[in-house]
Amino acid sequence: MAAGSQKVSLQANIAYKKYRSNFLKKGIAIALFSGLTYGMYTALITMAMTKGVWADWYGDNKAKLSAFVIAYVIAALGNAINDTCSAVWAILYSIVKGKFGDFVRCVKSTPGRMILLAALLGGPIAGTAYVISLQMAGSIVVPISALCPAIAAILSRILFKQELNKRMMVGIAICVFASFLIGSTSISGSSASANTVVGIIIAVIAALGWGLEGCLAGYGSAMVDPQIGICIRQVTSGIANLFILVPFFSLLAGDIGLSVNLLTQAVTSGAAMPWFILSGLFTVITFTAWYAGNSMCGAGLGTACNGTYAFFGPLFCLLLLGIYGGMPGWSLPSVAWVGAVIMTFGIFVISMNPLDLLRKNKEKEEEVETYDAA
Amino acid sequence: MMPLNYAILKYFTKVEEACADDVINALKDTYGNFKALNKKDVITALMTAEANGLIEETRFELDNNNELKVYYHAHEEGAATINKYIKD
């Protein structure tokens, strides 16, 4: 800072200190909130897909859907409905905040188009992979998909020649160890199934998509207002899921008309739609908080705080589906909980040096002291 | 007309330094009816731009009403990035 020898009063110093620390604290709180609400979104979308017509598709299957349709078309449809609901919430919110006009203007700009491309990677590809893996292997995939900061760090090194130092590599090793710990509980247990293993592999695709999204969107969202950025993301994702991905999977299943048929049944399912409307709301909240948190306290610390969803995801699944819904199979083995906590720590180590937190505070204090002395 | 956030960033490529009040005064003719053109939101936008390395802080002072004013400017690299992605 080019403060020079300017004299500033003690009162100004106090006001300045408060101004600085309030912003950082607000950024950390928002980023942590994004991890918490991501856990809620995970539980709500999973709950939605157990209600109404979804209960039949994933249960008795009186509709006689093929294994492919259930694994891929239905999961993509769930993600499409969730993202479309969240797009409606995002547009409504932008109207309330008087930012809808800017949303339209941003889409036409270069940073807006970068977010749009990131949304295609994160929404239809990673989002659908996440829902497929959740349906195949349960909440055990949540910490696996949370590997995205590790993958983002590796991709940034390969694509943009960004730094990948020893601390980051140690963090990645911690994450890989934790994912092995979590994965081993399902693979080696008596309940091991091919579905679980495939689900975990598909969760890695989700992590890869979100890692790529993080690389691209990070740059675009430096200039676009976070609320507008999320509006672009959710509208792109909702449209691409509903009009490209679901029909594409239906075509692969041998009947493109299936997408319209299943969509009609899903949106008229009165028991499931309220849960999708809620999960859509939490999708907007969590992604807005993630983008805003990253912008306010830096992508490193922001991503570290958001990474706590590795823990909050399974927790809210247990609370909503296991305890509130009375459904079996949502309590993870204790080893997996330990793994989730270790992975959260590993994400933190990749994203930032914990000592930097102390160092930054000290630097700020020294800056203010310099003012005092001047 | 460009989005408000872009206009705020672009403004810093045209002035030596500015605080939130300066930004509001400069943009109120065009963006006066925007809800987000208020001191709180503009300060958040400035601090976010700073966190992203587009602008940097130059000094601070208390005004006659004892309100803190923090001044920022776009350094060479920040101005180049803003001009690269946000065209006039």
Coordinates of C-alpha atoms in Angstrom, one line a residue:
Chain A
M1 CA 0.0 0.0 0.0
A2 CA 1.3 3.4 -0.9
A3 CA 0.5 5.1 2.3
G4 CA 3.7 7.1 2.5
S5 CA 4.1 9.2 5.5
Q6 CA 0.5 10.3 5.6
K7 CA -0.8 11.0 9.1
V8 CA -4.0 9.4 10.0
S9 CA -5.7 9.7 13.3
L10 CA -6.2 7.0 15.8
Q11 CA -9.9 7.1 15.2
A12 CA -9.3 6.5 11.5
N13 CA -7.0 3.6 12.3
I14 CA -9.7 2.0 14.5
A15 CA -12.3 2.5 11.8
Y16 CA -10.0 1.0 9.1
K17 CA -9.1 -2.0 11.3
K18 CA -12.9 -2.7 11.7
Y19 CA -13.5 -2.2 7.9
R20 CA -10.8 -4.8 7.1
S21 CA -11.6 -7.4 9.6
N22 CA -15.3 -7.2 9.0
F23 CA -14.9 -8.0 5.3
L24 CA -12.6 -11.0 5.9
K25 CA -14.8 -12.3 8.7
K26 CA -17.9 -11.9 6.5
G27 CA -16.1 -13.7 3.6
I28 CA -15.1 -16.7 5.8
A29 CA -18.6 -16.9 7.3
I30 CA -20.2 -16.9 3.8
A31 CA -17.7 -19.5 2.5
L32 CA -18.4 -21.8 5.5
F33 CA -22.1 -21.2 5.0
S34 CA -21.7 -22.5 1.4
G35 CA -20.3 -25.8 2.8
L36 CA -23.1 -26.1 5.2
T37 CA -25.9 -25.4 2.6
Y38 CA -24.2 -27.7 0.1
G39 CA -24.8 -30.5 2.6
M40 CA -28.4 -29.4 2.9
Y41 CA -28.8 -29.3 -0.9
T42 CA -27.4 -32.9 -1.1
A43 CA -29.8 -34.2 1.5
L44 CA -32.8 -32.4 -0.1
I45 CA -32.2 -33.6 -3.7
T46 CA -31.7 -37.1 -2.4
M47 CA -34.9 -36.8 -0.4
A48 CA -36.8 -35.5 -3.5
M49 CA -35.7 -38.5 -5.5
T50 CA -37.3 -40.9 -2.9
K51 CA -40.7 -39.3 -3.2
G52 CA -43.8 -39.8 -5.4
V53 CA -43.0 -41.3 -8.8
W54 CA -39.3 -41.5 -8.0
A55 CA -40.1 -44.0 -5.2
D56 CA -41.4 -46.4 -7.9
W57 CA -38.6 -45.7 -10.3
Y58 CA -35.9 -46.4 -7.7
G59 CA -38.0 -49.0 -5.8
D60 CA -40.6 -51.5 -7.2
N61 CA -40.2 -50.1 -10.8
K62 CA -43.7 -50.9 -11.9
A63 CA -42.9 -48.7 -14.9
K64 CA -40.5 -51.4 -16.0
L65 CA -37.6 -49.0 -16.8
S66 CA -34.4 -50.5 -17.8
A67 CA -31.3 -50.5 -15.6
F68 CA -29.7 -47.9 -17.9
V69 CA -32.7 -45.6 -17.8
I70 CA -32.8 -45.8 -14.0
A71 CA -29.0 -45.3 -13.6
Y72 CA -28.5 -42.5 -16.1
V73 CA -31.8 -40.9 -17.5
I74 CA -33.6 -40.7 -14.2
A75 CA -30.5 -39.3 -12.4
A76 CA -29.9 -36.7 -15.1
L77 CA -33.6 -35.8 -14.9
G78 CA -33.3 -35.3 -11.2
N79 CA -30.4 -33.0 -11.7
A80 CA -32.2 -31.2 -14.5
I81 CA -35.3 -30.5 -12.5
N82 CA -33.2 -29.3 -9.5
D83 CA -31.1 -27.0 -11.7
T84 CA -34.2 -25.6 -13.5
C85 CA -35.9 -24.9 -10.1
S86 CA -32.7 -23.2 -8.9
A87 CA -32.6 -21.2 -12.2
V88 CA -36.1 -19.9 -11.5
W89 CA -35.0 -19.0 -7.9
A90 CA -31.9 -17.3 -9.2
I91 CA -33.8 -15.2 -11.7
L92 CA -36.4 -14.2 -9.1
Y93 CA -33.7 -13.1 -6.7
S94 CA -31.9 -11.1 -9.4
I95 CA -35.3 -9.3 -10.2
V96 CA -35.8 -8.6 -6.4
K97 CA -32.2 -7.2 -6.2
G98 CA -32.7 -5.2 -9.4
K99 CA -30.0 -7.1 -11.2
F100 CA -31.9 -8.9 -14.0
G101 CA -30.9 -6.3 -16.6
D102 CA -27.3 -6.8 -15.7
F103 CA -27.7 -10.5 -15.9
V104 CA -28.8 -10.2 -19.6
R105 CA -25.9 -7.7 -20.3
C106 CA -23.3 -10.0 -18.6
V107 CA -24.2 -13.0 -20.7
K108 CA -23.1 -11.1 -23.8
S109 CA -19.7 -10.3 -22.4
T110 CA -16.4 -12.3 -22.3
P111 CA -16.4 -12.9 -18.5
G112 CA -20.1 -13.9 -18.8
R113 CA -19.3 -16.4 -21.5
M114 CA -16.5 -17.9 -19.5
I115 CA -19.0 -18.5 -16.6
L116 CA -21.4 -20.0 -19.2
L117 CA -18.7 -22.5 -20.4
A118 CA -17.8 -23.3 -16.8
A119 CA -21.5 -23.9 -16.1
L120 CA -21.7 -26.4 -18.9
L121 CA -18.8 -28.4 -17.3
G122 CA -20.1 -28.0 -13.7
G123 CA -23.8 -28.4 -14.3
P124 CA -24.7 -31.1 -16.8
I125 CA -21.5 -33.1 -16.6
A126 CA -20.4 -32.8 -12.9
G127 CA -23.9 -32.2 -11.5
T128 CA -25.4 -35.3 -13.2
A129 CA -22.3 -37.4 -12.4
Y130 CA -22.8 -36.4 -8.7
V131 CA -26.5 -37.3 -8.7
I132 CA -25.8 -40.7 -10.5
S133 CA -23.1 -41.5 -8.0
L134 CA -25.3 -40.5 -5.1
Q135 CA -28.0 -42.9 -6.3
M136 CA -25.6 -45.7 -7.0
A137 CA -23.4 -45.6 -3.9
G138 CA -25.1 -43.2 -1.4
S139 CA -23.6 -40.4 0.7
I140 CA -20.2 -42.1 0.7
V141 CA -19.5 -40.3 -2.6
V142 CA -19.9 -36.9 -1.1
P143 CA -16.3 -36.7 0.2
I144 CA -15.0 -38.2 -3.0
S145 CA -16.6 -35.5 -5.1
A146 CA -15.2 -33.0 -2.7
L147 CA -11.8 -33.9 -4.1
C148 CA -12.4 -31.1 -6.7
P149 CA -10.0 -28.6 -5.1
A150 CA -7.3 -31.3 -5.4
I151 CA -8.1 -31.9 -9.0
A152 CA -8.4 -28.1 -9.7
A153 CA -4.9 -27.7 -8.3
I154 CA -3.5 -30.5 -10.5
L155 CA -5.4 -29.2 -13.6
S156 CA -4.3 -25.6 -13.0
R157 CA -0.7 -26.9 -13.0
I158 CA -1.2 -28.8 -16.3
L159 CA -3.4 -26.2 -18.1
F160 CA -2.3 -22.9 -16.8
K161 CA 1.2 -23.8 -15.4
Q162 CA 0.1 -22.6 -12.0
E163 CA 2.1 -23.4 -8.8
L164 CA 1.8 -26.8 -7.3
N165 CA 4.1 -26.7 -4.3
K166 CA 5.0 -29.3 -1.6
R167 CA 2.3 -28.1 0.8
M168 CA -0.3 -28.6 -2.0
M169 CA 1.1 -32.0 -2.8
V170 CA 0.9 -33.0 0.9
G171 CA -2.7 -31.8 0.9
I172 CA -3.5 -33.9 -2.2
A173 CA -1.9 -37.0 -0.6
I174 CA -4.0 -36.4 2.6
C175 CA -7.1 -36.2 0.4
V176 CA -6.2 -39.4 -1.6
F177 CA -5.5 -41.2 1.7
A178 CA -8.9 -40.0 3.1
S179 CA -10.8 -41.1 0.0
F180 CA -9.1 -44.5 0.2
L181 CA -10.2 -44.7 3.8
I182 CA -13.8 -43.8 2.9
G183 CA -13.9 -46.0 -0.2
S184 CA -12.4 -49.0 1.6
T185 CA -15.3 -49.1 4.1
S186 CA -17.8 -49.8 1.3
I187 CA -15.6 -51.9 -1.0
S188 CA -14.3 -54.3 1.6
G189 CA -17.5 -54.5 3.6
S190 CA -20.2 -57.2 3.3
S191 CA -22.4 -54.8 1.5
A192 CA -19.9 -54.3 -1.3
S193 CA -21.5 -54.1 -4.7
A194 CA -20.4 -53.3 -8.2
N195 CA -22.8 -50.3 -8.1
T196 CA -20.9 -48.8 -5.2
V197 CA -17.5 -49.1 -7.0
V198 CA -19.0 -47.6 -10.2
G199 CA -20.7 -44.9 -8.2
I200 CA -17.4 -43.9 -6.6
I201 CA -15.7 -43.8 -10.0
I202 CA -18.5 -41.6 -11.4
A203 CA -18.1 -39.3 -8.3
V204 CA -14.5 -38.7 -9.5
I205 CA -15.9 -37.5 -12.8
A206 CA -18.0 -35.0 -10.8
A207 CA -14.9 -33.9 -9.0
L208 CA -13.1 -33.5 -12.3
G209 CA -15.9 -31.4 -13.8
W210 CA -16.2 -29.1 -10.7
G211 CA -12.4 -28.8 -10.7
L212 CA -12.4 -27.6 -14.3
E213 CA -15.4 -25.3 -13.5
G214 CA -13.4 -23.8 -10.6
C215 CA -10.4 -23.1 -12.9
L216 CA -12.6 -21.3 -15.5
A217 CA -15.3 -19.6 -13.3
G218 CA -12.7 -18.3 -10.9
Y219 CA -11.4 -16.0 -13.7
G220 CA -14.8 -14.9 -15.0
S221 CA -16.4 -14.3 -11.6
A222 CA -13.6 -11.8 -10.7
M223 CA -15.5 -9.3 -12.7
V224 CA -19.1 -10.4 -12.7
D225 CA -21.2 -9.8 -9.6
P226 CA -21.5 -13.2 -7.8
Q227 CA -25.3 -13.1 -7.8
I228 CA -25.3 -12.5 -11.5
G229 CA -22.6 -15.2 -12.0
I230 CA -24.8 -17.8 -10.3
C231 CA -27.8 -16.7 -12.3
I232 CA -25.8 -17.4 -15.5
R233 CA -24.6 -20.7 -14.1
Q234 CA -28.0 -22.1 -13.0
V235 CA -29.9 -20.9 -16.1
T236 CA -27.2 -22.5 -18.4
S237 CA -27.1 -25.6 -16.4
G238 CA -30.9 -26.0 -16.2
I239 CA -31.4 -25.5 -20.0
A240 CA -28.5 -27.8 -20.9
N241 CA -29.6 -30.5 -18.6
L242 CA -33.3 -30.4 -19.6
F243 CA -32.9 -29.9 -23.3
I244 CA -29.6 -31.6 -24.1
L245 CA -28.5 -34.1 -21.5
V246 CA -31.8 -35.8 -20.6
P247 CA -32.8 -36.2 -24.3
F248 CA -29.3 -37.4 -25.1
F249 CA -29.4 -40.1 -22.4
S250 CA -32.9 -41.1 -23.6
L251 CA -31.6 -41.4 -27.2
L252 CA -28.9 -43.7 -25.9
A253 CA -31.6 -45.7 -24.1
G254 CA -33.3 -46.2 -27.5
D255 CA -36.3 -43.8 -27.1
I256 CA -35.8 -40.0 -27.3
G257 CA -39.6 -39.6 -26.5
L258 CA -38.8 -41.1 -23.1
S259 CA -37.4 -37.8 -21.8
V260 CA -40.7 -35.9 -22.3
N261 CA -42.7 -38.8 -20.8
L262 CA -40.5 -39.1 -17.7
L263 CA -40.3 -35.3 -17.3
T264 CA -44.1 -35.0 -17.4
Q265 CA -44.4 -37.7 -14.7
A266 CA -41.7 -36.1 -12.6
V267 CA -43.0 -32.5 -12.6
T268 CA -46.6 -33.6 -11.9
S269 CA -45.4 -35.7 -8.9
G270 CA -46.9 -33.7 -6.0
A271 CA -45.0 -35.5 -3.3
A272 CA -41.5 -34.9 -4.9
M273 CA -41.8 -31.4 -6.4
P274 CA -41.8 -29.4 -3.1
W275 CA -38.5 -31.1 -2.2
F276 CA -37.1 -30.2 -5.6
I277 CA -38.2 -26.6 -5.1
L278 CA -36.4 -26.6 -1.8
S279 CA -33.3 -28.3 -3.1
G280 CA -33.3 -25.8 -6.0
L281 CA -33.4 -22.9 -3.5
F282 CA -30.4 -24.4 -1.5
T283 CA -28.5 -24.9 -4.8
V284 CA -28.7 -21.2 -5.5
I285 CA -27.8 -20.3 -1.9
T286 CA -24.8 -22.6 -1.7
F287 CA -23.3 -21.6 -5.1
T288 CA -23.9 -17.9 -4.5
A289 CA -22.2 -18.2 -1.1
W290 CA -19.3 -20.2 -2.7
Y291 CA -18.7 -17.6 -5.5
A292 CA -19.1 -14.7 -3.1
G293 CA -16.9 -16.3 -0.4
N294 CA -14.2 -17.0 -2.9
S295 CA -14.3 -13.5 -4.2
M296 CA -14.2 -12.0 -0.7
C297 CA -11.6 -14.0 1.1
G298 CA -9.6 -15.4 -1.9
A299 CA -10.2 -18.6 -3.8
G300 CA -7.8 -20.6 -1.5
L301 CA -9.5 -19.9 1.8
G302 CA -12.9 -19.8 0.2
T303 CA -12.5 -23.2 -1.4
A304 CA -11.1 -24.6 1.9
C305 CA -14.2 -23.4 3.8
N306 CA -16.5 -24.7 1.1
G307 CA -14.7 -28.1 1.3
T308 CA -16.3 -28.7 4.7
Y309 CA -19.3 -30.1 2.7
A310 CA -17.2 -33.4 2.7
F311 CA -18.4 -33.6 6.2
F312 CA -21.8 -31.7 6.1
G313 CA -23.1 -33.7 3.1
P314 CA -23.2 -37.1 4.9
L315 CA -24.3 -35.4 8.1
F316 CA -27.4 -33.8 6.6
C317 CA -28.2 -37.0 4.6
L318 CA -28.1 -38.8 8.0
L319 CA -30.3 -36.2 9.7
L320 CA -32.9 -35.7 6.9
L321 CA -33.0 -39.2 5.3
G322 CA -31.8 -41.4 8.1
I323 CA -33.4 -39.8 11.2
Y324 CA -36.3 -37.6 9.8
G325 CA -37.2 -39.9 6.9
G326 CA -36.5 -43.1 8.8
M327 CA -34.7 -44.6 5.8
P328 CA -32.0 -47.2 6.5
G329 CA -28.5 -47.1 5.0
W330 CA -27.7 -43.4 5.6
S331 CA -25.5 -43.8 8.6
L332 CA -21.8 -44.1 7.6
P333 CA -19.3 -46.3 9.4
S334 CA -17.2 -44.4 11.9
V335 CA -14.1 -44.9 9.7
A336 CA -15.9 -43.0 6.9
W337 CA -16.7 -40.1 9.2
V338 CA -13.0 -39.9 10.2
G339 CA -12.1 -40.0 6.5
A340 CA -14.5 -37.1 5.9
V341 CA -12.9 -35.0 8.6
I342 CA -9.3 -35.9 7.3
M343 CA -10.4 -34.9 3.8
T344 CA -11.7 -31.6 4.9
F345 CA -8.4 -31.0 6.6
G346 CA -6.5 -32.1 3.4
I347 CA -8.6 -29.6 1.3
F348 CA -7.7 -26.9 3.7
V349 CA -4.0 -27.7 3.3
I350 CA -4.2 -27.7 -0.5
S351 CA -6.1 -24.4 -0.6
M352 CA -4.0 -22.5 1.8
N353 CA -1.2 -22.6 4.4
P354 CA -3.0 -22.5 7.8
L355 CA 0.0 -20.4 9.0
D356 CA -0.9 -17.7 6.4
L357 CA -4.0 -16.9 8.5
L358 CA -1.8 -15.9 11.4
R359 CA 0.7 -14.2 9.2
K360 CA -2.0 -12.1 7.4
N361 CA -3.4 -10.9 10.6
K362 CA 0.1 -9.9 11.8
E363 CA 0.8 -8.1 8.6
K364 CA -2.4 -6.1 8.9
E365 CA -1.5 -5.2 12.4
E366 CA 1.9 -4.1 11.4
E367 CA 0.5 -2.0 8.5
V368 CA -1.8 -0.1 10.9
E369 CA 1.1 0.3 13.4
T370 CA 3.1 1.9 10.5
Y371 CA 0.3 4.4 10.1
D372 CA 0.3 5.1 13.8
A373 CA 4.0 5.7 13.8
A374 CA 3.9 8.0 10.8
Chain B
M1 CA -24.8 0.4 -21.3
M2 CA -22.5 -2.1 -19.5
P3 CA -23.3 -4.0 -16.2
L4 CA -22.8 -1.9 -13.1
N5 CA -20.0 -4.0 -11.8
Y6 CA -18.1 -3.6 -15.1
A7 CA -18.7 0.2 -15.0
I8 CA -17.3 0.4 -11.5
L9 CA -14.1 -1.5 -12.6
K10 CA -13.8 0.5 -15.8
Y11 CA -14.0 3.8 -13.9
F12 CA -10.8 2.9 -12.1
T13 CA -9.0 2.7 -15.4
K14 CA -9.8 6.3 -16.0
V15 CA -9.0 8.0 -12.7
E16 CA -5.9 8.2 -10.5
E17 CA -7.7 7.0 -7.4
A18 CA -11.3 7.0 -6.0
C19 CA -13.3 6.0 -3.0
A20 CA -16.9 4.5 -2.9
D21 CA -18.5 7.9 -2.8
D22 CA -16.5 9.1 -5.8
V23 CA -17.7 6.0 -7.7
I24 CA -21.3 6.6 -6.8
N25 CA -21.1 10.3 -7.8
A26 CA -19.5 9.4 -11.1
L27 CA -22.0 6.8 -12.0
K28 CA -25.2 8.2 -10.6
D29 CA -26.3 9.8 -13.9
T30 CA -26.3 6.5 -15.8
Y31 CA -26.9 4.0 -13.0
G32 CA -28.9 6.2 -10.5
N33 CA -31.9 3.9 -10.6
F34 CA -29.8 0.7 -9.9
K35 CA -30.5 -0.7 -6.4
A36 CA -26.9 -1.8 -6.1
L37 CA -25.5 1.7 -6.5
N38 CA -25.3 2.3 -2.8
K39 CA -22.3 2.8 -0.5
K40 CA -22.5 -0.7 1.1
D41 CA -22.7 -2.6 -2.2
V42 CA -20.1 -0.5 -3.9
I43 CA -17.7 -1.0 -1.0
T44 CA -18.2 -4.8 -1.3
A45 CA -17.6 -4.5 -5.0
L46 CA -14.4 -2.6 -4.5
M47 CA -13.1 -4.9 -1.8
T48 CA -14.0 -7.9 -4.0
A49 CA -12.1 -6.4 -6.9
E50 CA -9.1 -5.8 -4.6
A51 CA -9.2 -9.5 -3.4
N52 CA -9.1 -10.5 -7.1
G53 CA -6.1 -8.3 -7.7
L54 CA -7.8 -5.9 -10.1
I55 CA -7.4 -2.8 -7.9
E56 CA -5.3 -1.9 -4.9
E57 CA -5.8 0.3 -1.9
T58 CA -3.9 3.7 -1.8
R59 CA -4.9 5.4 1.4
F60 CA -7.7 6.0 3.9
E61 CA -9.1 9.0 5.9
L62 CA -12.0 10.1 7.9
D63 CA -14.3 12.7 6.2
N64 CA -16.0 15.6 8.0
N65 CA -18.8 13.3 9.2
N66 CA -16.2 11.0 10.7
E67 CA -17.0 8.3 8.1
L68 CA -14.1 6.2 6.8
K69 CA -13.1 6.7 3.2
V70 CA -10.8 4.1 1.6
Y71 CA -9.2 5.0 -1.7
Y72 CA -8.3 2.5 -4.5
H73 CA -6.6 2.6 -7.8
A74 CA -6.1 0.2 -10.7
H75 CA -2.5 -0.7 -11.0
E76 CA -1.0 -1.4 -14.5
E77 CA -1.7 -5.1 -14.5
G78 CA -5.2 -4.7 -13.1
A79 CA -6.1 -2.0 -15.6
A80 CA -4.8 -4.1 -18.5
T81 CA -6.9 -7.1 -17.3
I82 CA -10.0 -4.9 -16.9
N83 CA -9.5 -3.4 -20.4
K84 CA -8.9 -6.8 -21.9
Y85 CA -12.1 -8.3 -20.7
I86 CA -14.4 -5.3 -20.6
K87 CA -14.5 -3.3 -23.8
D88 CA -16.0 0.3 -23.9

